[in-house]
Coordinates of C-alpha atoms in Angstrom, one line a residue:
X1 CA 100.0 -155.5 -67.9
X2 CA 97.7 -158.3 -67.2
X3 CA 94.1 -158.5 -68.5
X4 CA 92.3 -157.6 -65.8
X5 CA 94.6 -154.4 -65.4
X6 CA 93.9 -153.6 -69.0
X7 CA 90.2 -153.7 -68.2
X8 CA 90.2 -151.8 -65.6
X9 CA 92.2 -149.2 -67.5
X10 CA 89.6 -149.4 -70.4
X11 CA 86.6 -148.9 -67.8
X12 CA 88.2 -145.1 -66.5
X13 CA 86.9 -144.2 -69.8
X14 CA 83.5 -145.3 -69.0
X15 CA 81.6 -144.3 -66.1
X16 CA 77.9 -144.5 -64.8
X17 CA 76.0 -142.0 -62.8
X18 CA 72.5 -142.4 -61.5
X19 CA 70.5 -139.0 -61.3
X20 CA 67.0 -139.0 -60.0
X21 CA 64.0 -137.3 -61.6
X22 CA 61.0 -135.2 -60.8
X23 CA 59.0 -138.3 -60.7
X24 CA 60.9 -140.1 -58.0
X25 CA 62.7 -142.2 -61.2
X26 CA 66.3 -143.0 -61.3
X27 CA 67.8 -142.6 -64.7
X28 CA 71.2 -144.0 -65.6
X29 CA 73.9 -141.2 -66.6
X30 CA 76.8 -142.3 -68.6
X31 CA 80.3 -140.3 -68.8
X32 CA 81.8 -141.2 -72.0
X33 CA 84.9 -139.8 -73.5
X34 CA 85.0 -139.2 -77.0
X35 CA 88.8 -138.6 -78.6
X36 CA 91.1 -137.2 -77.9
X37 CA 92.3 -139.5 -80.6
X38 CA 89.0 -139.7 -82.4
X39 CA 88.2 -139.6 -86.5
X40 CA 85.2 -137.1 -85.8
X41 CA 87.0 -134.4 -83.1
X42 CA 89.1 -132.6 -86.3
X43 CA 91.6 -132.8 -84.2
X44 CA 93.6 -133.7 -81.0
X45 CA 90.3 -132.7 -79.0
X46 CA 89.0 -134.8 -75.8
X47 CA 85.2 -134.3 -75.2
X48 CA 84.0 -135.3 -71.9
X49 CA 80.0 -136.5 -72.4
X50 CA 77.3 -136.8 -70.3
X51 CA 75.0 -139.1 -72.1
X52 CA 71.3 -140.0 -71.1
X53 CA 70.9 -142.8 -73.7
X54 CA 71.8 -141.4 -76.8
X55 CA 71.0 -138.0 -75.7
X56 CA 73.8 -135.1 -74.6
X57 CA 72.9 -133.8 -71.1
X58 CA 76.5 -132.0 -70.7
X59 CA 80.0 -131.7 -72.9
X60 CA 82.9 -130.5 -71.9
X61 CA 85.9 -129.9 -74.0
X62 CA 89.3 -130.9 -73.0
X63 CA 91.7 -129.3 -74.8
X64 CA 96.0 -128.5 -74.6
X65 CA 96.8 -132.1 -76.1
X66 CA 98.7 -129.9 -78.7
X67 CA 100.0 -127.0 -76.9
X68 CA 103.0 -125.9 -78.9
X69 CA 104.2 -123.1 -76.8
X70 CA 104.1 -120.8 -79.9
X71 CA 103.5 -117.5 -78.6
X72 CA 106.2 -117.3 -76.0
X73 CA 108.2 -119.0 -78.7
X74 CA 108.1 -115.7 -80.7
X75 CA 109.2 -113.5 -78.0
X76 CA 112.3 -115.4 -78.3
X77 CA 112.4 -114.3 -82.3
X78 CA 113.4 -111.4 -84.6
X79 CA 109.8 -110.3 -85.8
X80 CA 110.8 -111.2 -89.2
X81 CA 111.4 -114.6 -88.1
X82 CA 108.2 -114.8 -86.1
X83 CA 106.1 -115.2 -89.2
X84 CA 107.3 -118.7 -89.9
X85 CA 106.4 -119.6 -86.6
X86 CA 102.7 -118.3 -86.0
X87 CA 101.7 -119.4 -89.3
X88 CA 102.0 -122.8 -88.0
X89 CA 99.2 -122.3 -85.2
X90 CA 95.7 -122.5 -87.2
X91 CA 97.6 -124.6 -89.5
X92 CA 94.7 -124.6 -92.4
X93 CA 94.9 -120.4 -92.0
X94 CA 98.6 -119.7 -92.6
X95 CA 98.2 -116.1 -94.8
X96 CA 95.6 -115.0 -92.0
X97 CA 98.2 -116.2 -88.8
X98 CA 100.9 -113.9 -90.8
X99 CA 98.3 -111.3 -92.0
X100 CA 97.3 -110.8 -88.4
X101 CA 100.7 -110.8 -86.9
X102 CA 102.2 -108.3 -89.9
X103 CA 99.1 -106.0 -89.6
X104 CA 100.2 -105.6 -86.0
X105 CA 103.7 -104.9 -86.6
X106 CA 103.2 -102.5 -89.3
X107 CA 100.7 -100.8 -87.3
X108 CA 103.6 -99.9 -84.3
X109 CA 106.0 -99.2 -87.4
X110 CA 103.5 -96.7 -89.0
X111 CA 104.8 -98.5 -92.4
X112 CA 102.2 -97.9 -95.3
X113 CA 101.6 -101.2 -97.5
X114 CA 102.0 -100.2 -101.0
X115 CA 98.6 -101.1 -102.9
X116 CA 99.9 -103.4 -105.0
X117 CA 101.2 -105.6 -102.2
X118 CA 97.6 -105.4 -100.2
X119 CA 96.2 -106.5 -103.7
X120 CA 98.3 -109.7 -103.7
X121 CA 97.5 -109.9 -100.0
X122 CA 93.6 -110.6 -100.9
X123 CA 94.0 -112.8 -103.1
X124 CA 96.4 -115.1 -101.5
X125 CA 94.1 -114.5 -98.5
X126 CA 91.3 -115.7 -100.1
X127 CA 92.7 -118.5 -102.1
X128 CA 93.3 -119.9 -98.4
X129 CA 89.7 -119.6 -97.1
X130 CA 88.3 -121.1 -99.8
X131 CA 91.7 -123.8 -99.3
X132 CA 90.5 -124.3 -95.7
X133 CA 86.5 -123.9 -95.8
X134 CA 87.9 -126.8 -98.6
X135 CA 88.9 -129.2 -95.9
X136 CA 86.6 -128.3 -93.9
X137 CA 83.5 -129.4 -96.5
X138 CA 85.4 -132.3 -97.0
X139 CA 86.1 -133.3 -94.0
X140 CA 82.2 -132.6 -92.6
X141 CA 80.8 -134.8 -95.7
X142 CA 83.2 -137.5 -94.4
X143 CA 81.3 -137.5 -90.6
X144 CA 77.6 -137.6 -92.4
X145 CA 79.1 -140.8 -94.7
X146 CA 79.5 -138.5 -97.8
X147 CA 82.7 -140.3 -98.8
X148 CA 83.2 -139.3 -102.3
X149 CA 82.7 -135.4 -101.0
X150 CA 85.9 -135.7 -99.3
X151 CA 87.8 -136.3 -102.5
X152 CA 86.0 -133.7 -104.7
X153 CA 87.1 -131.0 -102.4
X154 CA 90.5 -132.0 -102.2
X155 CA 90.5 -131.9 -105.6
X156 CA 90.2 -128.4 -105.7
X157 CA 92.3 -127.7 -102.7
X158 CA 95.2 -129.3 -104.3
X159 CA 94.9 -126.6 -107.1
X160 CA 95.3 -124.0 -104.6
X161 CA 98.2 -125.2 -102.8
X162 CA 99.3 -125.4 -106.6
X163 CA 99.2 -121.9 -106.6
X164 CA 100.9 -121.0 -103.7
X165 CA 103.6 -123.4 -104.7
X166 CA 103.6 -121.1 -107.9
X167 CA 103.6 -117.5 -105.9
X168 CA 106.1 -118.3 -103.2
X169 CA 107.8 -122.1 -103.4
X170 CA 105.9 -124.0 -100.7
X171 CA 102.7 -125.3 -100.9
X172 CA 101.7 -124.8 -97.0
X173 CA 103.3 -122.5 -94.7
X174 CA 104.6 -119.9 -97.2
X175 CA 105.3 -117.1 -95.0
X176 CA 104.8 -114.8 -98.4
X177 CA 103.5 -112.2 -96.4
X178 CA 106.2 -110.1 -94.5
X179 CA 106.2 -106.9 -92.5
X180 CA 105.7 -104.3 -95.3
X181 CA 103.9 -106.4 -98.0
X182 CA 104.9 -109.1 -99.4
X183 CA 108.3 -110.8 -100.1
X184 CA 108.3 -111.1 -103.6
X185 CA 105.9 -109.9 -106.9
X186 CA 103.4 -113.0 -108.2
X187 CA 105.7 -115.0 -111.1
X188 CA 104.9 -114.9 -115.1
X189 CA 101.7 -116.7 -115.6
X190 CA 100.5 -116.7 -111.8
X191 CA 97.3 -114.8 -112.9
X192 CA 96.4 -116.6 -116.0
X193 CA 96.5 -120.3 -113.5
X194 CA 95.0 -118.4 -111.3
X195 CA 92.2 -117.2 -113.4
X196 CA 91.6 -120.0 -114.7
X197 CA 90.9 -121.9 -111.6
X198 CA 88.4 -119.0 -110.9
X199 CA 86.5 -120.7 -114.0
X200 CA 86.2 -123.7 -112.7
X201 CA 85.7 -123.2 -108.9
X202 CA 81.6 -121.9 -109.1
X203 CA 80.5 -124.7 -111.0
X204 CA 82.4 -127.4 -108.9
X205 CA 80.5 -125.2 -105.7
X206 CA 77.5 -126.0 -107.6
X207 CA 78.0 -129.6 -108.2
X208 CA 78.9 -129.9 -103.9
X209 CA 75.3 -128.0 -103.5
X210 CA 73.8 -130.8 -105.9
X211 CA 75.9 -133.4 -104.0
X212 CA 74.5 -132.2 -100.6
X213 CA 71.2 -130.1 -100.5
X214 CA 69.3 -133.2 -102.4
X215 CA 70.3 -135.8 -100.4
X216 CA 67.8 -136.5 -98.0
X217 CA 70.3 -138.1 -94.9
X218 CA 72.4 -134.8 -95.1
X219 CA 69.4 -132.8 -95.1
X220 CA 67.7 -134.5 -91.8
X221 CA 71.4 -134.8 -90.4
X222 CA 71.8 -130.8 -90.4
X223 CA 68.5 -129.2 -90.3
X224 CA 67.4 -128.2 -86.9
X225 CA 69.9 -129.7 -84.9
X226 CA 72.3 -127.5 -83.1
X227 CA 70.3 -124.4 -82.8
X228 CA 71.7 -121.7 -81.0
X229 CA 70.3 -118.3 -81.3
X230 CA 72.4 -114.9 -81.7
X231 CA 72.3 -113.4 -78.7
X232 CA 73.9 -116.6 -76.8
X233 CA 76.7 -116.6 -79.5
X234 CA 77.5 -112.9 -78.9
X235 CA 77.4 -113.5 -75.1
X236 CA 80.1 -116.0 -75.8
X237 CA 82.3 -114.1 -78.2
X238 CA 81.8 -116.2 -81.6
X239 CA 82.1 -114.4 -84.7
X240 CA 82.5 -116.1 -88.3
X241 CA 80.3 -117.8 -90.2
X242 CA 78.6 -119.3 -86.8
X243 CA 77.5 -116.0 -85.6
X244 CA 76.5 -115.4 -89.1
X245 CA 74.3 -118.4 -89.4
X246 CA 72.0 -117.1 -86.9
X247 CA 71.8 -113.9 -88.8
X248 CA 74.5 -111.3 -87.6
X249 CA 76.2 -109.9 -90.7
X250 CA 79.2 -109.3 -88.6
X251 CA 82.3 -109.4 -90.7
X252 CA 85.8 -107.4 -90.3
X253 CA 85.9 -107.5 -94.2
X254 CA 83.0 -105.0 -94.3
X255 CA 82.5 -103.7 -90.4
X256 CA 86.5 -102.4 -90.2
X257 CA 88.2 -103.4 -93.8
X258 CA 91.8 -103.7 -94.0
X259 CA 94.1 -104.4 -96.7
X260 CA 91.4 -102.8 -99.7
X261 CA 89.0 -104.3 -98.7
X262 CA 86.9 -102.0 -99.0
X263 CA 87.7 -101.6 -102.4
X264 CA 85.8 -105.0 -103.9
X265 CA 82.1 -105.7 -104.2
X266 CA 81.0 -108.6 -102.2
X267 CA 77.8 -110.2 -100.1
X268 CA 78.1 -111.3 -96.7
X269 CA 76.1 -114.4 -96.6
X270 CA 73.6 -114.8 -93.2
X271 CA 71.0 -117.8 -92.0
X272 CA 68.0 -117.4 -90.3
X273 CA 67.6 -120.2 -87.8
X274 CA 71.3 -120.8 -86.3
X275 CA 71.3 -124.4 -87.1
X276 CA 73.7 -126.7 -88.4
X277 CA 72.2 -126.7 -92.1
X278 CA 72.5 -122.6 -92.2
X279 CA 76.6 -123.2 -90.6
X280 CA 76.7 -125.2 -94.0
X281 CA 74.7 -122.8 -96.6
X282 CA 76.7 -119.7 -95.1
X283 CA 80.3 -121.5 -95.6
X284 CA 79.4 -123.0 -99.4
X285 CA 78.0 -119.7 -100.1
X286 CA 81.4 -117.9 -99.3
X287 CA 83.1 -120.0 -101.8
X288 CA 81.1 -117.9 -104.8
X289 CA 81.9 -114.3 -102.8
X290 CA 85.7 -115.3 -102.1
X291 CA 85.9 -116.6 -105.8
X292 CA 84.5 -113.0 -106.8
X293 CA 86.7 -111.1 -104.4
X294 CA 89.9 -112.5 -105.9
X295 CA 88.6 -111.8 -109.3
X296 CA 88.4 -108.4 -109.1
X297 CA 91.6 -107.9 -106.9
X298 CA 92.7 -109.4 -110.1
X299 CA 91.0 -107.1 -112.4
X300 CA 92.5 -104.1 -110.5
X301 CA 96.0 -105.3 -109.6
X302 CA 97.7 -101.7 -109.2
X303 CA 101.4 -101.4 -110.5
X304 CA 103.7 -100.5 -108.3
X305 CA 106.2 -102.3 -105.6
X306 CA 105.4 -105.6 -103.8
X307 CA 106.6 -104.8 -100.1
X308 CA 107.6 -100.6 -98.9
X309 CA 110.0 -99.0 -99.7
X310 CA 111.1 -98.1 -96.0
X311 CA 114.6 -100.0 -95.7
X312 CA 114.4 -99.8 -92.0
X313 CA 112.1 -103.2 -92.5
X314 CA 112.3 -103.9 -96.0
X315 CA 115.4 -106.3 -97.6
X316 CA 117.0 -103.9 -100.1
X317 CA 116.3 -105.8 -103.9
X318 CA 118.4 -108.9 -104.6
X319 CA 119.6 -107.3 -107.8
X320 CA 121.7 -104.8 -105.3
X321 CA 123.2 -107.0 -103.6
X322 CA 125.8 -108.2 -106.3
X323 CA 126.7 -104.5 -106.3
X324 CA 126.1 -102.2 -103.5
X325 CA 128.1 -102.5 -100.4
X326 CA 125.3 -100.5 -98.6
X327 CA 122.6 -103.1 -99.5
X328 CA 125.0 -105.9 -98.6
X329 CA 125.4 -104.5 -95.3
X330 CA 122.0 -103.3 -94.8
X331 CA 120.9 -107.0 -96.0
X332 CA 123.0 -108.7 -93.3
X333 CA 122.1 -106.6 -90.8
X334 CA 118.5 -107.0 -90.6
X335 CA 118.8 -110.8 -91.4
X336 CA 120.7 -111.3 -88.4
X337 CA 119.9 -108.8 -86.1
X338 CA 116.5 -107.8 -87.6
X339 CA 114.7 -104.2 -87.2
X340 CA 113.9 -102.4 -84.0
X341 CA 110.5 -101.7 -83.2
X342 CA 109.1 -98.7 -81.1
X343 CA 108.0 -99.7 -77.7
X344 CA 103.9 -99.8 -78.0
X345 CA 100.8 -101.9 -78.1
X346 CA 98.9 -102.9 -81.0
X347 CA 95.9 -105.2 -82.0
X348 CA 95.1 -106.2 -85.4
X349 CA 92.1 -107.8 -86.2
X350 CA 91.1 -109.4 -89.5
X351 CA 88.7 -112.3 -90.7
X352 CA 89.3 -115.6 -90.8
X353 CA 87.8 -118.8 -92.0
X354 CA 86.4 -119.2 -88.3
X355 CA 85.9 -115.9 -87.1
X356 CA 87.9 -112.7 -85.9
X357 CA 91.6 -113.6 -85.7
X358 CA 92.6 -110.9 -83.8
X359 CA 97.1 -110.6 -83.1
X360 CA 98.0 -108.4 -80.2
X361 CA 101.8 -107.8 -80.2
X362 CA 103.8 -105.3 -77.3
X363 CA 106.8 -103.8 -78.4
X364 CA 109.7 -103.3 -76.2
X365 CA 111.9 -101.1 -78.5
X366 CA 113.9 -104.2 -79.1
X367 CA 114.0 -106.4 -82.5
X368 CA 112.2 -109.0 -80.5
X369 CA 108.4 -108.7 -79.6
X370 CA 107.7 -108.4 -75.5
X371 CA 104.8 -109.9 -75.9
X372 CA 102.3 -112.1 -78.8
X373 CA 98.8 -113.0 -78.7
X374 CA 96.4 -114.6 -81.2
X375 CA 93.0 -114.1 -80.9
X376 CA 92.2 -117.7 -82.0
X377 CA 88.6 -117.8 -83.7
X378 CA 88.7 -121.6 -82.7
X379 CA 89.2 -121.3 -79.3
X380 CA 86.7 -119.4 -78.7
X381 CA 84.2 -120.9 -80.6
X382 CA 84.8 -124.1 -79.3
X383 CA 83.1 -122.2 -76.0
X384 CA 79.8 -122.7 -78.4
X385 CA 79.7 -126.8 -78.4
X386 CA 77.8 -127.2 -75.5
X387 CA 74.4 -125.2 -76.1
X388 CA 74.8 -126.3 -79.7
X389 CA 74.8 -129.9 -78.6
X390 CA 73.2 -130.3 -74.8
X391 CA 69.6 -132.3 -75.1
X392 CA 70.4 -133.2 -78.7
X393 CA 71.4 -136.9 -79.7
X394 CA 74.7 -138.0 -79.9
X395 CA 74.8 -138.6 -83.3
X396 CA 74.1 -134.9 -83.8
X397 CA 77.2 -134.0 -81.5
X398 CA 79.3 -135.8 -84.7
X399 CA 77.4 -133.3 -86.6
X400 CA 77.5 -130.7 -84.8
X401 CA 81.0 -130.4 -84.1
X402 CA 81.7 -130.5 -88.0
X403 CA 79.9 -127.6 -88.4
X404 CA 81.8 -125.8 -85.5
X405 CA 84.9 -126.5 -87.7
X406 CA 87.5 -126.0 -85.0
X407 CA 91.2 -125.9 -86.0
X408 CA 93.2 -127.8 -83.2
X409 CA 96.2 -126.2 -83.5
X410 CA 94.6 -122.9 -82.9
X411 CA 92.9 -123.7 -80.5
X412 CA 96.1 -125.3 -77.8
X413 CA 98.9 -122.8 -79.7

């Protein structure tokens, strides 16, 4: 390629407009792309601006960069071995991508999860929000030049991938959850490590806030930029903590609970103005409720059995196998051909670190689901960007889309 042809190729990035005004003035319009290979999109994102100076007139998001083909992938899959595969789409929310799809198939099976499993369930569930609203604080520090922020939260995020390693042998992408529970009970000395990060997680949420809410740059950087008020984020569908920063206490946790979830005391933190600085106070102030809510799921861990006791889903206990033809046979049969479910329609919605993650799944009658579909939080979301950001300055775009804390992967499936 010669120079000038590498010029020219450069230049399709940039391109100017000229739009007249009221007052017979011409103003120059600029088209700039930002990403989709970008350090500030979180993400394979693309976003088309429309830039009068340094202010946003118009955004669009360009998005399918990192279309995975996920859900169509599953209808190709045993619904056991579906799990695996939709935990890999909001790749930060692995428990609540399996949560929602297991919720769905259980509801179709009519399979009762014994309480000891939806237990365990919370608090692996909320381990991973406060692992992903992790990277998310990180991350956001790192676009307002918080450097050392990044680090602090990974610290704490590397303890609770710790953990999982602990409870079920990988760090990301565990699928411990399965249809029925979950597929095995927590390991000697789970609680006691887990416990003991509890201990230490509300004063290192305090030392963030200390970090943060003094420091004059962040402060100017998040207040009053990005307002968008509640009625235009219901219009659009966001839930999560955006909707809740504008003061909606919508949250599936207390409005439709699942799992026992109505069985632990917690507060469901709300802004006032719907800006970028009450995104941030609503998501640091989750960190103390999810740090309570896995206390107490502690506290009250029932006895019983980890995953049901129907065998028409469930693997029979390893212990059998060594000596019970019937469990070796029943074993090999759902590995490899896996368990029928009755043809239906079901839709299980739960909340996530963004929002409602919502898994529809059709049932055929087969062992393979007809049909899956994710309710992505991020995708939805992402609809939000351009109120948040239109006749605000580019700078608060970088902000701004921070705060929208969009998961990519989600987002394209």
């Amino acid at each position: 390629m010669s120079l000038t042809d590498d010029y020219r190729r450069r230049e399709e990035s940039v391109t100017l407009a000229t739009e007249p005004e009221g007052d017979g003035e011409t103003h120059e319009l600029l088209t700039l792309n930002i990403g989709p290979h970008h350090p500030a999109t979180h993400g394979v994102l693309r976003l088309l601006a429309t830039l009068e100076g340094e202010v946003v007139r118009d955004i669009k998001p360009i998005i399918g960069y990192v279309h995975t083909g996920i859900e169509k992938t599953a209808e190709d899959k045993a619904y056991w071995k579906v799990i695996p595969v939709v935990e890999r789409m909001d790749y930060l929310s692995y428990y609540f991508n399996a949560m929602a799809f297991c919720g769905a198939v259980e509801s179709l099976l009519g399979v009762e999860v014994p309480p000891r499993a939806q237990y365990l369930r919370v608090i692996h569930l909320e381990l991973n929000r406060l692992a992903s609203h992790m990277v998310w604080l990180g991350t956001s520090a790192l676009d307002l030049g918080a450097i050392s922020m990044f680090w602090y939260c990974f610290r704490e995020r590397e303890s609770i991938l710790d953990l999982f390693e602990m409870s079920s042998g990988q760090r990301m992408h565990t699928r411990y959850f399965q249809v029925g529970g979950v597929i095995e009970d927590i390991p000697p000395g789970f609680e006691q490590k887990v416990r003991k990060f509890l201990a230490v997680m509300p004063s290192r949420a305090d030392q963030y806030a200390d970090l943060l809410e003094k420091n004059e740059i962040v402060l100017e950087r998040l207040r009053g930029t990005g307002v968008v008020d509640e009625e235009t984020l219901l219009k659009l569908g966001v839930t999560g903590p955006l909707l809740r920063a504008a003061g909606n206490p919508w949250d599936l946790r207390k409005a439709a609970p699942y799992s026992s979830y109505d069985h632990f005391d917690f507060k469901v933190p709300i802004g006032t103005v719907g800006d970028n600085y009450d995104r941030f106070r609503v998501r640091h102030a989750e960190l103390y409720e999810s740090t309570k809510i896995i206390e107490q799921a502690l506290d009250g861990l029932p006895e019983g059995p980890h995953i049901t006791t129907d065998r028409k889903v469930a693997l029979p206990p390893r212990h059998e196998l060594a000596t019970s033809m019937e469990a070796l046979i029943h074993h090999f049969k759902l590995v490899t051909e896996g368990f029928r479910v009755p043809p239906g329609e079901a839709y299980y919605a739960i909340e996530g670190p963004r929002g409602e993650l919502g898994c529809f799944v059709r049932a055929d009658g087969s062992a393979k689901p007809a049909r899956v579909h994710m309710r992505d939080p991020s995708f939805v979301n992402l609809q939000a960007l351009a109120p948040m950001v239109r006749d605000g300055y580019i700078a608060d775009l970088i902000a701004t889309l921070a705060m929208l804390d969009p998961i990519l992967g989600g987002i394209d499936r």
